[in-house]
Coordinates of C-alpha atoms (C1' of nucleotides) and ligand atoms in Angstrom, one line a residue:
Chain S
M1317 CA -48.2 214.0 -106.0
I1318 CA -51.2 215.7 -107.4
V1319 CA -50.6 216.8 -111.0
T1320 CA -53.0 219.1 -112.9
S1321 CA -51.2 218.8 -116.2
S1322 CA -53.1 218.8 -119.4
I1323 CA -50.5 216.8 -121.3
P1324 CA -50.3 213.1 -120.0
V1325 CA -46.9 212.2 -118.6
K1326 CA -46.1 209.7 -121.3
T1327 CA -47.0 212.1 -124.0
L1328 CA -44.7 214.7 -122.5
E1329 CA -41.8 212.4 -122.4
R1330 CA -42.3 211.4 -126.0
L1331 CA -42.6 215.2 -127.0
L1332 CA -39.3 215.9 -125.3
L1333 CA -37.7 213.0 -127.1
Y1334 CA -39.2 214.2 -130.5
R1335 CA -37.9 217.7 -129.8
W1336 CA -34.4 216.4 -129.1
T1337 CA -34.5 214.0 -132.0
L1338 CA -35.7 216.8 -134.4
K1339 CA -33.1 219.2 -133.3
N1340 CA -30.4 216.7 -134.3
Y1341 CA -32.2 215.8 -137.5
L1342 CA -32.8 219.3 -138.8
D1343 CA -30.3 220.6 -141.3
P1344 CA -30.5 222.2 -144.8
E1345 CA -31.2 218.8 -146.3
N1346 CA -33.9 217.9 -143.9
T1347 CA -36.5 220.7 -143.5
H1348 CA -39.5 218.2 -143.2
I1349 CA -40.0 214.8 -141.7
V1350 CA -42.9 212.3 -142.1
S1351 CA -44.2 210.2 -139.2
R1352 CA -42.8 207.0 -140.5
R1353 CA -39.2 208.4 -140.6
L1354 CA -39.5 209.7 -137.0
S1355 CA -40.9 206.4 -136.0
E1356 CA -37.8 204.7 -137.4
I1357 CA -35.6 207.0 -135.4
T1358 CA -37.5 207.0 -132.1
G1359 CA -39.2 203.6 -132.1
F1360 CA -42.6 205.0 -131.5
S1361 CA -45.3 204.0 -133.9
P1362 CA -46.3 206.5 -136.7
A1363 CA -49.9 206.6 -135.5
Q1364 CA -48.6 207.4 -132.0
I1365 CA -46.5 210.2 -133.3
R1366 CA -49.3 211.7 -135.4
R1367 CA -51.6 211.5 -132.4
D1368 CA -49.0 213.2 -130.1
F1369 CA -48.7 216.1 -132.6
M1370 CA -52.4 216.3 -132.9
S1371 CA -52.6 216.6 -129.1
I1372 CA -50.5 219.7 -129.1
G1373 CA -52.4 221.1 -132.1
Y1374 CA -49.8 221.0 -134.6
S1375 CA -50.7 220.0 -138.1
G1376 CA -48.5 218.7 -140.9
S1377 CA -48.9 218.7 -144.6
S1378 CA -50.1 215.6 -146.3
A1379 CA -47.4 216.0 -149.0
H1380 CA -44.3 216.8 -146.9
G1381 CA -45.1 215.7 -143.5
Y1382 CA -44.1 218.0 -140.7
K1383 CA -42.0 221.1 -141.0
I1384 CA -39.3 220.5 -138.5
K1385 CA -38.6 224.1 -137.4
D1386 CA -42.3 224.8 -136.9
L1387 CA -42.8 221.5 -135.2
I1388 CA -40.0 222.2 -132.7
N1389 CA -41.6 225.6 -131.9
A1390 CA -45.0 224.0 -131.4
I1391 CA -43.5 221.5 -128.9
D1392 CA -41.7 224.4 -127.2
K1393 CA -45.0 226.3 -126.9
A1394 CA -46.8 223.2 -125.6
I1395 CA -44.3 222.3 -122.8
C1396 CA -42.2 225.5 -122.3
P1397 CA -44.8 228.2 -122.2
H1398 CA -42.8 231.0 -120.7
S1399 CA -39.6 232.2 -119.1
A1400 CA -36.4 230.7 -117.9
Q1401 CA -36.2 228.4 -115.0
N1402 CA -33.3 228.1 -112.5
I1403 CA -31.9 225.0 -111.0
A1404 CA -29.8 224.1 -108.0
V1405 CA -27.6 221.0 -107.5
A1406 CA -27.3 219.6 -104.0
G1407 CA -24.1 217.7 -103.4
I1408 CA -21.2 218.5 -105.5
G1409 CA -19.3 215.2 -105.6
Q1410 CA -18.6 213.1 -108.6
L1411 CA -22.2 212.8 -109.6
G1412 CA -23.0 216.5 -108.9
K1413 CA -20.1 217.5 -111.0
A1414 CA -21.1 215.3 -113.9
V1415 CA -24.5 216.7 -113.8
I1416 CA -23.3 220.3 -114.0
N1417 CA -20.7 219.4 -116.6
Y1418 CA -23.5 217.9 -118.8
I1419 CA -26.5 220.1 -118.3
Q1420 CA -24.8 223.6 -118.0
G1421 CA -25.2 225.4 -121.3
R1422 CA -27.2 222.8 -123.0
S1423 CA -30.5 224.7 -122.8
T1424 CA -31.1 228.4 -123.0
L1425 CA -34.1 228.3 -120.6
L1426 CA -32.8 226.0 -118.0
K1427 CA -29.8 227.1 -116.0
I1428 CA -28.0 225.8 -113.0
K1429 CA -27.6 228.8 -110.7
A1430 CA -26.1 227.4 -107.6
A1431 CA -24.7 224.2 -105.9
F1432 CA -24.8 223.4 -102.3
D1433 CA -22.5 221.2 -100.1
N1434 CA -21.4 221.1 -96.6
D1435 CA -17.6 220.3 -97.3
P1436 CA -15.7 223.4 -96.4
E1437 CA -13.2 222.4 -99.2
K1438 CA -15.9 222.9 -101.8
I1439 CA -17.6 226.1 -100.6
N1440 CA -17.1 229.1 -102.8
K1441 CA -15.5 227.2 -105.5
V1442 CA -16.8 227.8 -109.1
F1443 CA -17.3 224.9 -111.4
H1444 CA -18.4 225.5 -115.0
G1445 CA -19.8 228.8 -113.9
V1446 CA -21.7 227.4 -110.9
R1447 CA -20.8 228.6 -107.4
T1448 CA -21.0 226.2 -104.5
Y1449 CA -22.6 227.6 -101.3
H1450 CA -22.8 226.0 -97.8
T1451 CA -26.1 224.3 -97.2
D1452 CA -26.8 226.8 -94.4
E1453 CA -27.4 229.4 -97.2
I1454 CA -30.0 227.4 -99.1
E1455 CA -32.9 229.7 -98.0
K1456 CA -31.0 232.9 -99.0
I1457 CA -29.6 231.8 -102.3
I1458 CA -32.7 229.9 -103.6
R1459 CA -34.8 233.1 -103.2
K1460 CA -32.1 235.4 -104.4
E1461 CA -31.6 233.4 -107.6
D1462 CA -35.2 232.5 -108.1
I1463 CA -34.6 228.7 -108.1
S1464 CA -37.5 226.5 -108.6
M1465 CA -36.0 223.0 -109.3
A1466 CA -33.2 221.0 -107.6
I1467 CA -31.1 218.0 -108.5
L1468 CA -30.1 215.9 -105.5
A1469 CA -26.7 214.2 -105.6
L1470 CA -26.2 213.7 -101.9
P1471 CA -25.6 210.7 -99.7
P1472 CA -29.1 209.4 -98.8
A1473 CA -28.5 210.1 -95.0
N1474 CA -28.8 213.8 -95.6
A1475 CA -31.1 214.0 -98.6
Q1476 CA -34.4 214.2 -96.8
E1477 CA -33.4 217.1 -94.6
I1478 CA -31.7 219.1 -97.4
A1479 CA -34.7 218.5 -99.7
M1480 CA -37.0 219.8 -97.0
N1481 CA -34.9 222.9 -96.7
L1482 CA -35.0 223.4 -100.5
V1483 CA -38.9 223.0 -100.4
N1484 CA -39.2 225.6 -97.7
A1485 CA -37.1 228.0 -99.7
G1486 CA -39.4 227.6 -102.7
V1487 CA -38.2 224.6 -104.8
K1488 CA -41.1 223.0 -106.5
A1489 CA -39.5 219.9 -108.4
F1490 CA -36.7 217.5 -107.8
L1491 CA -34.7 215.2 -109.8
N1492 CA -33.4 212.8 -107.1
Y1493 CA -30.4 210.6 -107.5
S1494 CA -30.2 209.7 -103.9
P1495 CA -31.4 206.2 -103.2
I1496 CA -34.0 207.3 -100.7
K1497 CA -37.8 207.8 -100.8
L1498 CA -38.3 211.5 -100.2
N1499 CA -41.2 212.5 -98.0
L1500 CA -42.2 216.0 -99.2
P1501 CA -45.4 217.9 -99.4
E1502 CA -48.1 216.8 -101.9
H1503 CA -47.4 219.8 -104.1
V1504 CA -43.8 219.0 -104.8
Y1505 CA -42.9 216.9 -107.8
I1506 CA -40.3 214.2 -107.4
E1507 CA -38.7 212.3 -110.3
N1508 CA -36.6 209.5 -108.8
R1509 CA -33.6 208.1 -110.8
D1510 CA -32.1 205.3 -109.0
M1511 CA -29.2 203.7 -111.0
L1512 CA -29.4 200.4 -109.2
L1513 CA -33.0 199.9 -110.1
A1514 CA -32.2 200.8 -113.7
V1515 CA -29.3 198.2 -113.7
E1516 CA -31.6 195.6 -112.2
K1517 CA -34.1 196.3 -114.9
I1518 CA -31.7 195.9 -117.7
A1519 CA -30.3 192.7 -116.0
Y1520 CA -33.8 191.3 -116.2
F1521 CA -33.9 191.9 -120.0
A1522 CA -30.3 190.8 -120.5
R1523 CA -31.5 187.4 -119.1
S1524 CA -34.7 187.2 -121.1
L1525 CA -32.6 187.9 -124.1
K1526 CA -29.9 185.4 -123.5
K1527 CA -31.8 182.9 -125.5
G1528 CA -32.3 185.3 -128.4
T1529 CA -30.9 184.6 -131.9
D1530 CA -27.3 185.5 -132.0
E1531 CA -24.3 184.7 -134.3
N1532 CA -21.8 184.3 -131.5
E1533 CA -20.2 181.0 -130.7
G1534 CA -22.7 179.5 -128.2
I1535 CA -22.3 181.0 -124.7
S1536 CA -24.4 177.9 -124.0
Chain W
M897 CA -36.7 196.0 -129.3
I898 CA -38.6 192.7 -129.2
V899 CA -39.3 191.6 -125.6
T900 CA -40.7 188.3 -124.7
S901 CA -41.1 189.0 -121.0
S902 CA -43.9 187.5 -119.0
I903 CA -43.8 190.4 -116.6
P904 CA -45.0 193.7 -118.0
V905 CA -42.3 196.4 -117.8
K906 CA -44.3 198.7 -115.4
T907 CA -45.0 195.8 -113.1
L908 CA -41.3 195.0 -113.2
E909 CA -40.3 198.5 -112.3
R910 CA -42.7 198.5 -109.4
L911 CA -41.5 195.1 -108.1
L912 CA -38.0 196.4 -108.1
L913 CA -39.1 199.3 -106.1
Y914 CA -41.1 197.2 -103.7
R915 CA -38.1 195.0 -103.1
W916 CA -35.9 197.9 -102.5
T917 CA -38.4 199.5 -100.0
L918 CA -39.0 196.3 -98.2
K919 CA -35.3 195.7 -97.7
N920 CA -35.1 199.1 -95.9
Y921 CA -38.4 198.5 -94.0
L922 CA -37.5 195.0 -92.7
D923 CA -36.3 194.9 -89.2
P924 CA -37.2 192.9 -86.0
E925 CA -40.0 195.3 -85.5
N926 CA -41.5 195.0 -88.9
T927 CA -41.6 191.4 -90.1
H928 CA -44.9 191.9 -92.0
I929 CA -46.4 194.7 -94.0
V930 CA -49.9 195.3 -95.3
S931 CA -50.7 196.7 -98.7
R932 CA -52.0 199.9 -97.3
R933 CA -48.8 200.6 -95.5
L934 CA -46.6 199.7 -98.6
S935 CA -49.0 202.1 -100.5
E936 CA -48.2 204.9 -98.1
I937 CA -44.5 204.4 -98.6
T938 CA -44.4 203.8 -102.4
G939 CA -47.3 205.9 -103.5
F940 CA -48.9 203.0 -105.5
S941 CA -52.4 202.0 -104.7
P942 CA -53.1 199.1 -102.3
A943 CA -55.0 197.3 -105.1
Q944 CA -52.2 197.7 -107.5
I945 CA -49.8 196.3 -105.0
R946 CA -52.0 193.4 -104.2
R947 CA -52.4 192.6 -107.9
D948 CA -48.6 192.9 -108.5
F949 CA -48.0 190.3 -105.8
M950 CA -50.7 188.2 -107.2
S951 CA -49.0 188.3 -110.6
I952 CA -45.9 186.7 -109.1
G953 CA -47.9 184.3 -107.3
Y954 CA -47.1 185.4 -103.8
S955 CA -50.0 185.2 -101.3
G956 CA -50.1 187.1 -98.0
S957 CA -52.1 186.4 -95.0
S958 CA -55.5 188.1 -94.3
A959 CA -54.5 188.7 -90.8
H960 CA -50.9 190.1 -91.0
G961 CA -50.5 191.1 -94.6
Y962 CA -47.3 190.0 -96.3
K963 CA -44.3 188.4 -94.6
I964 CA -41.5 190.7 -95.8
K965 CA -38.7 188.1 -95.9
D966 CA -40.7 185.7 -98.0
L967 CA -42.0 188.5 -100.2
I968 CA -38.5 189.7 -101.0
N969 CA -37.6 186.0 -101.9
A970 CA -40.7 185.8 -104.1
I971 CA -39.7 189.0 -106.0
D972 CA -36.2 187.7 -106.3
K973 CA -37.5 184.5 -107.7
A974 CA -39.8 186.3 -110.2
I975 CA -37.2 188.7 -111.6
C976 CA -33.8 187.2 -110.7
P977 CA -34.2 183.5 -111.5
H978 CA -30.6 182.3 -111.6
S979 CA -27.0 183.3 -111.5
A980 CA -24.8 186.4 -111.2
Q981 CA -24.6 188.8 -114.1
N982 CA -21.6 190.9 -114.9
I983 CA -21.4 194.5 -116.1
A984 CA -19.0 196.7 -118.0
V985 CA -18.8 200.5 -117.8
A986 CA -17.7 202.3 -120.9
G987 CA -16.1 205.7 -120.3
I988 CA -14.5 206.2 -117.0
G989 CA -14.9 209.9 -116.6
Q990 CA -16.8 211.7 -113.8
L991 CA -20.0 209.9 -114.6
G992 CA -18.5 206.5 -115.1
K993 CA -16.7 206.8 -111.7
A994 CA -19.9 207.8 -109.9
V995 CA -21.6 204.8 -111.4
I996 CA -19.0 202.5 -110.2
N997 CA -18.8 204.1 -106.8
Y998 CA -22.6 203.8 -106.4
I999 CA -23.2 200.4 -107.9
Q1000 CA -20.3 198.3 -106.9
G1001 CA -20.9 196.2 -103.8
R1002 CA -24.5 197.0 -103.7
S1003 CA -25.8 193.9 -105.1
T1004 CA -24.6 190.3 -104.7
L1005 CA -25.7 189.2 -108.1
L1006 CA -24.7 192.2 -110.2
K1007 CA -21.1 193.0 -110.5
I1008 CA -19.1 195.5 -112.5
K1009 CA -16.2 193.5 -113.9
A1010 CA -14.4 195.9 -116.2
A1011 CA -14.3 199.5 -117.4
F1012 CA -13.2 200.7 -120.8
D1013 CA -11.7 203.9 -121.9
N1014 CA -9.3 205.2 -124.5
D1015 CA -7.3 207.7 -122.5
P1016 CA -3.9 206.2 -121.8
E1017 CA -3.8 207.9 -118.5
K1018 CA -6.7 205.7 -117.2
I1019 CA -5.8 202.3 -118.7
N1020 CA -4.9 199.6 -116.0
K1021 CA -5.9 201.8 -113.1
V1022 CA -8.1 200.1 -110.7
F1023 CA -11.0 202.0 -109.1
H1024 CA -13.2 200.4 -106.5
G1025 CA -12.0 197.0 -107.6
V1026 CA -12.7 197.7 -111.2
R1027 CA -9.8 197.7 -113.8
T1028 CA -9.9 199.9 -116.8
Y1029 CA -8.9 198.4 -120.1
H1030 CA -8.4 200.0 -123.5
T1031 CA -11.3 199.9 -125.8
D1032 CA -9.3 197.7 -128.2
E1033 CA -9.6 194.9 -125.6
I1034 CA -13.4 195.0 -125.5
E1035 CA -13.8 191.7 -127.4
K1036 CA -11.3 189.9 -125.2
I1037 CA -12.4 191.0 -121.9
I1038 CA -16.1 190.9 -122.3
R1039 CA -15.8 187.2 -123.2
K1040 CA -13.3 186.4 -120.6
E1041 CA -15.4 188.1 -117.8
D1042 CA -18.6 186.8 -119.2
I1043 CA -20.2 190.2 -119.3
S1044 CA -23.7 190.6 -120.6
M1045 CA -24.6 194.2 -119.7
A1046 CA -22.9 197.6 -120.2
I1047 CA -23.4 201.0 -118.8
L1048 CA -22.4 203.7 -121.3
A1049 CA -20.9 206.9 -119.9
L1050 CA -19.0 208.1 -123.0
P1051 CA -19.1 211.3 -125.1
P1052 CA -21.9 210.8 -127.7
A1053 CA -19.5 210.9 -130.6
N1054 CA -18.0 207.5 -129.8
A1055 CA -20.9 205.8 -128.1
Q1056 CA -22.5 204.2 -131.1
E1057 CA -19.2 202.6 -132.3
I1058 CA -18.3 201.4 -128.8
A1059 CA -21.7 200.1 -128.1
M1060 CA -21.6 198.0 -131.5
N1061 CA -18.2 196.6 -130.4
L1062 CA -19.8 195.6 -127.1
V1063 CA -22.7 194.0 -128.8
N1064 CA -20.3 192.0 -131.1
A1065 CA -18.6 190.7 -128.0
G1066 CA -21.8 189.5 -126.5
V1067 CA -23.4 192.4 -124.5
K1068 CA -27.2 192.0 -124.4
A1069 CA -28.4 195.1 -122.6
F1070 CA -27.4 198.7 -122.2
L1071 CA -28.0 201.5 -119.7
N1072 CA -27.2 204.5 -121.9
Y1073 CA -26.2 207.7 -120.4
S1074 CA -24.9 209.2 -123.7
P1075 CA -27.2 211.6 -125.2
I1076 CA -27.5 209.7 -128.4
K1077 CA -30.0 207.3 -130.0
L1078 CA -28.1 204.0 -130.4
N1079 CA -28.7 201.9 -133.4
L1080 CA -28.2 198.4 -132.4
P1081 CA -29.6 195.0 -133.4
E1082 CA -33.3 194.2 -132.5
H1083 CA -32.3 191.6 -129.8
V1084 CA -30.4 194.2 -127.7
Y1085 CA -32.2 195.9 -124.9
I1086 CA -31.4 199.6 -124.5
E1087 CA -32.5 201.8 -121.5
N1088 CA -31.8 205.5 -122.2
R1089 CA -31.2 207.8 -119.4
D1090 CA -30.9 211.3 -120.5
M1091 CA -30.5 213.7 -117.8
L1092 CA -31.4 216.7 -119.9
L1093 CA -34.8 215.2 -120.7
A1094 CA -35.4 214.4 -117.1
V1095 CA -34.6 218.1 -116.2
E1096 CA -37.0 219.3 -118.9
K1097 CA -39.6 217.0 -117.6
I1098 CA -39.4 218.3 -114.0
A1099 CA -39.2 221.8 -115.4
Y1100 CA -42.6 221.2 -116.8
F1101 CA -44.0 220.2 -113.5
A1102 CA -42.3 222.9 -111.6
R1103 CA -44.2 225.3 -113.8
S1104 CA -47.6 223.6 -113.5
L1105 CA -47.1 223.6 -109.8
K1106 CA -46.0 227.3 -109.4
K1107 CA -49.7 228.1 -108.9
G1108 CA -50.1 225.4 -106.3
T1109 CA -51.1 226.1 -102.7
D1110 CA -48.1 227.2 -100.8
E1111 CA -47.4 228.9 -97.5
N1112 CA -44.6 231.1 -98.9
E1113 CA -44.9 234.8 -99.4
G1114 CA -46.2 235.0 -102.8
I1115 CA -43.7 234.7 -105.7
S1116 CA -46.7 236.1 -107.6
Chain Z
dT1019 C1' -68.7 180.3 -79.6
dA1020 C1' -69.9 184.6 -81.6
dC1021 C1' -68.7 189.0 -82.8
dT1022 C1' -65.5 192.6 -84.5
dA1023 C1' -61.9 194.5 -87.2
dC1024 C1' -59.1 194.5 -90.8
dC1025 C1' -56.8 192.1 -94.4
dT1026 C1' -56.1 189.7 -99.0
dG1027 C1' -57.4 187.9 -103.6
dT1028 C1' -59.9 188.8 -107.5
dG1029 C1' -63.9 189.4 -111.2
dA1030 C1' -65.7 193.1 -113.2
dA1031 C1' -65.6 197.9 -114.3
dA1032 C1' -63.3 201.9 -115.4
dT1033 C1' -59.6 204.3 -117.4
dA1034 C1' -55.7 205.1 -120.1
dT1035 C1' -53.1 204.4 -124.0
dT1036 C1' -52.1 202.6 -128.4
dT1037 C1' -53.1 200.9 -132.8
dC1038 C1' -56.1 200.2 -137.0
dA1039 C1' -57.8 201.6 -141.0
dC1040 C1' -59.4 204.7 -144.1
dA1041 C1' -61.2 209.3 -146.0
dG1042 C1' -59.3 213.0 -147.8
dC1043 C1' -55.7 216.0 -149.3
dA1044 C1' -51.4 217.7 -151.9
dG1045 C1' -48.0 217.3 -155.1
dA1046 C1' -45.8 214.8 -159.1
dA1047 C1' -46.2 212.8 -163.5
dT1048 C1' -48.2 212.2 -167.9
Chain O
dA291 C1' -57.0 217.5 -166.4
dT292 C1' -56.5 213.1 -164.7
dT293 C1' -54.3 209.7 -162.3
dC294 C1' -51.1 208.0 -159.0
dT295 C1' -48.6 208.0 -154.7
dG296 C1' -47.9 208.6 -150.1
dC297 C1' -49.0 211.3 -146.2
dT298 C1' -51.9 213.3 -142.4
dG299 C1' -55.9 213.5 -139.1
dT300 C1' -58.9 210.9 -136.7
dG301 C1' -63.2 207.9 -135.2
dA302 C1' -63.5 203.6 -133.7
dA303 C1' -61.5 199.4 -132.0
dA304 C1' -58.2 197.1 -129.4
dT305 C1' -55.1 196.6 -125.6
dA306 C1' -53.1 197.6 -121.3
dT307 C1' -53.3 199.2 -116.9
dT308 C1' -55.6 200.6 -112.7
dT309 C1' -59.3 200.8 -109.6
dC310 C1' -63.6 199.3 -107.4
dA311 C1' -65.9 196.7 -104.4
dC312 C1' -66.8 192.7 -102.0
dA313 C1' -66.6 187.7 -100.7
dG314 C1' -64.1 185.1 -97.7
dG315 C1' -60.4 184.6 -94.4
dT316 C1' -57.8 185.1 -89.8
dA317 C1' -56.8 186.7 -85.4
dG318 C1' -58.2 189.0 -81.2
dT319 C1' -61.6 189.4 -77.7
dA320 C1' -65.2 188.4 -74.5
Ligands
NAD1391 N1 -29.1 207.4 -108.4 C1 -28.0 207.3 -109.0 O1 -28.0 207.0 -110.3 C2 -26.7 207.5 -108.3 C3 -25.5 207.3 -109.0 C4 -24.3 207.5 -108.3 C5 -24.5 208.1 -107.0 N2 -25.7 208.2 -106.4 C6 -25.9 208.7 -105.1 O2 -25.6 210.2 -105.1 C7 -24.8 210.4 -104.0 C8 -23.6 211.2 -104.5 O3 -22.7 210.4 -105.3 P1 -21.3 210.8 -105.6 O4 -20.6 209.8 -106.4 O5 -21.3 212.2 -106.2 O6 -20.6 210.9 -104.1 P2 -19.6 211.8 -103.6 O7 -19.1 211.3 -102.3 O8 -18.5 212.1 -104.7 O9 -20.3 213.2 -103.4 C9 -21.2 213.5 -102.3 C10 -21.2 215.0 -102.0 O10 -22.2 215.3 -101.1 C11 -21.6 216.2 -100.1 N3 -22.4 216.1 -98.9 C12 -22.4 215.0 -98.0 N4 -23.3 215.4 -97.0 C13 -23.8 216.5 -97.2 C14 -24.7 217.4 -96.6 N5 -25.3 217.0 -95.4 N6 -25.1 218.5 -97.2 C15 -24.5 218.9 -98.3 N7 -23.6 218.1 -99.0 C16 -23.2 217.0 -98.4 C17 -20.2 215.8 -100.0 O11 -19.4 216.8 -99.5 C18 -19.9 215.4 -101.4 O12 -19.4 216.5 -102.0 C19 -24.4 209.1 -103.3 O13 -24.8 209.1 -102.1 C20 -25.1 208.0 -104.1 O14 -26.0 207.4 -103.2 C21 -26.8 208.0 -107.1
NAD1392 N1 -27.4 211.1 -119.4 C1 -26.8 211.7 -118.4 O1 -27.5 211.7 -117.3 C2 -25.5 212.2 -118.4 C3 -25.0 212.9 -117.3 C4 -23.7 213.4 -117.4 C5 -22.9 213.2 -118.6 N2 -23.5 212.5 -119.5 C6 -22.8 212.1 -120.8 O2 -21.8 211.1 -120.5 C7 -20.6 211.5 -121.0 C8 -19.6 211.3 -119.9 O3 -19.7 212.3 -119.0 P1 -18.6 212.6 -118.0 O4 -19.0 213.8 -117.1 O5 -18.1 211.4 -117.3 O6 -17.4 213.1 -119.0 P2 -15.9 212.9 -118.9 O7 -15.4 213.7 -119.9 O8 -15.5 213.2 -117.4 O9 -15.6 211.4 -119.2 C9 -15.6 210.9 -120.5 C10 -14.7 209.6 -120.5 O10 -15.0 209.0 -121.7 C11 -13.7 208.7 -122.2 N3 -13.8 208.6 -123.8 C12 -13.8 209.5 -124.6 N4 -13.8 209.0 -125.8 C13 -13.7 207.7 -125.7 C14 -13.6 206.6 -126.6 N5 -13.8 206.8 -127.9 N6 -13.6 205.4 -126.1 C15 -13.5 205.1 -124.9 N7 -13.5 206.1 -123.9 C16 -13.6 207.3 -124.3 C17 -12.8 209.8 -121.8 O11 -11.4 209.4 -121.7 C18 -13.3 210.0 -120.4 O12 -12.7 209.3 -119.4 C19 -20.7 212.9 -121.5 O13 -20.4 212.8 -122.9 C20 -22.2 213.3 -121.4 O14 -22.7 213.4 -122.7 C21 -24.7 212.1 -119.5

DNA sequence: TACTACCTGTGAAATATTTCACAGCAGAAT
DNA sequence: ATTCTGCTGTGAAATATTTCACAGGTAGTA
C-alpha cells in the first residue's frame, strides 16, 4: 500500500477515538474539556493529545481547555473533508449481519448500500434496509450505488476473488474479516481484522499479567 | 494498563502474523523461507523481519533462509510459553455466535469454555460445544473452568458491569467489541475493536485514494 | 580449490513518535 | 490592579521503531 496521507495513521486512529469519546462526553454540563481529563478517559497522555489537536490546527483556550463542539467539527474537517461514502458488505452470514446491525444508521456520512452473497436463500432479502444481491451483480450495483468501500465477511476460500471483483468495480478500501492475505493492486487500502490474532494477542497479555497483583485467592 | 512485556507490542503483532502466514505457507515444497519472500507476503520489510526473528533468538541459515517448522516453534516458544488458556464470550447474539463459530477449534491452546447471556431463551443451549450460562453464574463458572480471558459482544449499556464481574472472578484480559470505554483495574489488559472506528479509518483512505491511478472510466 | 550468488545478523543511521518542561495566557480572587 | 492557578502550544529532548548497508557465511558450480 502506498499512502499519501498528511495525517499519520496513528494520529488518525487517535483522532477518531477522541471524536467518539467527545461525542459521548458532550452535554449541557460539559461544553469544554481539558487535555488532562481527555487523557484520563482515553489513556493517551495530555501532551500527546495537545499535539494531536495542534496537528489539525485546532486551538483551545488556556482557561477552559477545548470547546468540545468546535473540536468535534475540527476533527470532522480534518478527517472527513467532504461528502457521504457508501459501503458494501460481502458475505451476509452471522458476521455480515452483525456488521450491518451495528454500523447502519450510526453515521450520517457512512452508509451501507448493498450486501453480496451467493446463497440463493439470501438474495433479494432486505436486512436493516440493506438489500442482498448475488455476487454476479457486483459490477453493476457498485457503480450504480457509487460504493467505494467494502467489508469482507466471507469464507476465506472465496474472499480473494470477490475482493478483486469489487476492486474492478471501483472499491478503494477494504475492512477484511476473512482470515486471508488479500492480494490486490497497490492503490487499494486493506485493513485486516483477524479475530484469532487478536485473541492470541490478549492471550499473551493475560499470561504476562497472571503474576500481577491481585486480591483473589491464589490461583497459584 | 501497565505492561511488563519483553516483546514490544508491535513486534508481537508481527510475530503472530508471521506464524499465521508460515503455517499456510508450509508444505512439502516449502520447507524454508527467506526474508525477502516473507516480506512479499506480509508487506513488512526484509530487514524488519530479520530483526524480529533476531529478537526472539531464532537464527536462519545464510544459504536457505529460515526453516519454517523450527521458526514456527521458535515463535510459539517466544509468545506462548506454557499451557492452555481458556476464554469466555459475554453476549451470545449475532456477533458472539460469529466469534465462537470462527475461533472454536482453530487453536489447540486457546479454547472457549463458556458463554454468558441474560436472555432465558439462550441459557443452557450449547453452540459449537460452548454452553451458555446466565450472567449470575459468572463467578462460579469462570473459576471452575479456569478462564483468564473474555470476549465482550454485549450491548454497551451492560458491558461495564459484566466486565467488572468477570474481572472479579479472575479474568485478566479482554477483547472488547462493545462500543464503550471500559473502566477496569490497571492490571487488566483491554483490546478494543470498534468496527465503526475501523470503517471510519478505511473511509479516510478510500478518500485519499480516490485520486489514485486507476484504469476505470473516470469517476471524476 | 576458487568463484559466484544470495542470504543472514547486526551496528549504525535514519525516522517516527512521544514526552518533557516551560513560557505565556486567561480567568478568578482579593 | 495584582496575584494565583491551571491550562495550552511548542521547541527540544528522549524513545521507539525501522531501514541501511555491509561483513561474513553457505551452498552450488566448475
Ligand atoms: N476476522 C474475524 O474476526 C472473523 C470472525 C468471524 C468470522 N470470520 C470469518 O468471516 C467469515 C464469515 O463468518 P460467518 O460467521 O458470518 O460465517 P457464515 O457461514 O455465517 O457466513 C458466510 C456467508 O458467506 C456467504 N458466502 C459463501 N461463499 C460465498 C461466495 N463465494 N460469494 C458470496 N458469498 C458467499 C455464505 O452464503 C454465508 O452467507 C468466515 O469465513 C470466517 O472465516 C472472521
Ligand atoms: N465492535 C464491533 O465490531 C461490533 C460489531 C457488531 C456489534 N457490536 C456490538 O456488540 C453488541 C452485540 O452485537 P450483536 O450483533 O451480537 O447484538 P445482538 O443483539 O444479536 O446480541 C446481544 C446479546 O447480548 C445479550 N445481552 C444483552 N444484555 C445483556 C446482559 N446484561 N448480560 C448478558 N447478556 C446480555 C442479548 O441477550 C443478546 O444475546 C452490540 O451491542 C454492538 O454494540 C460491535
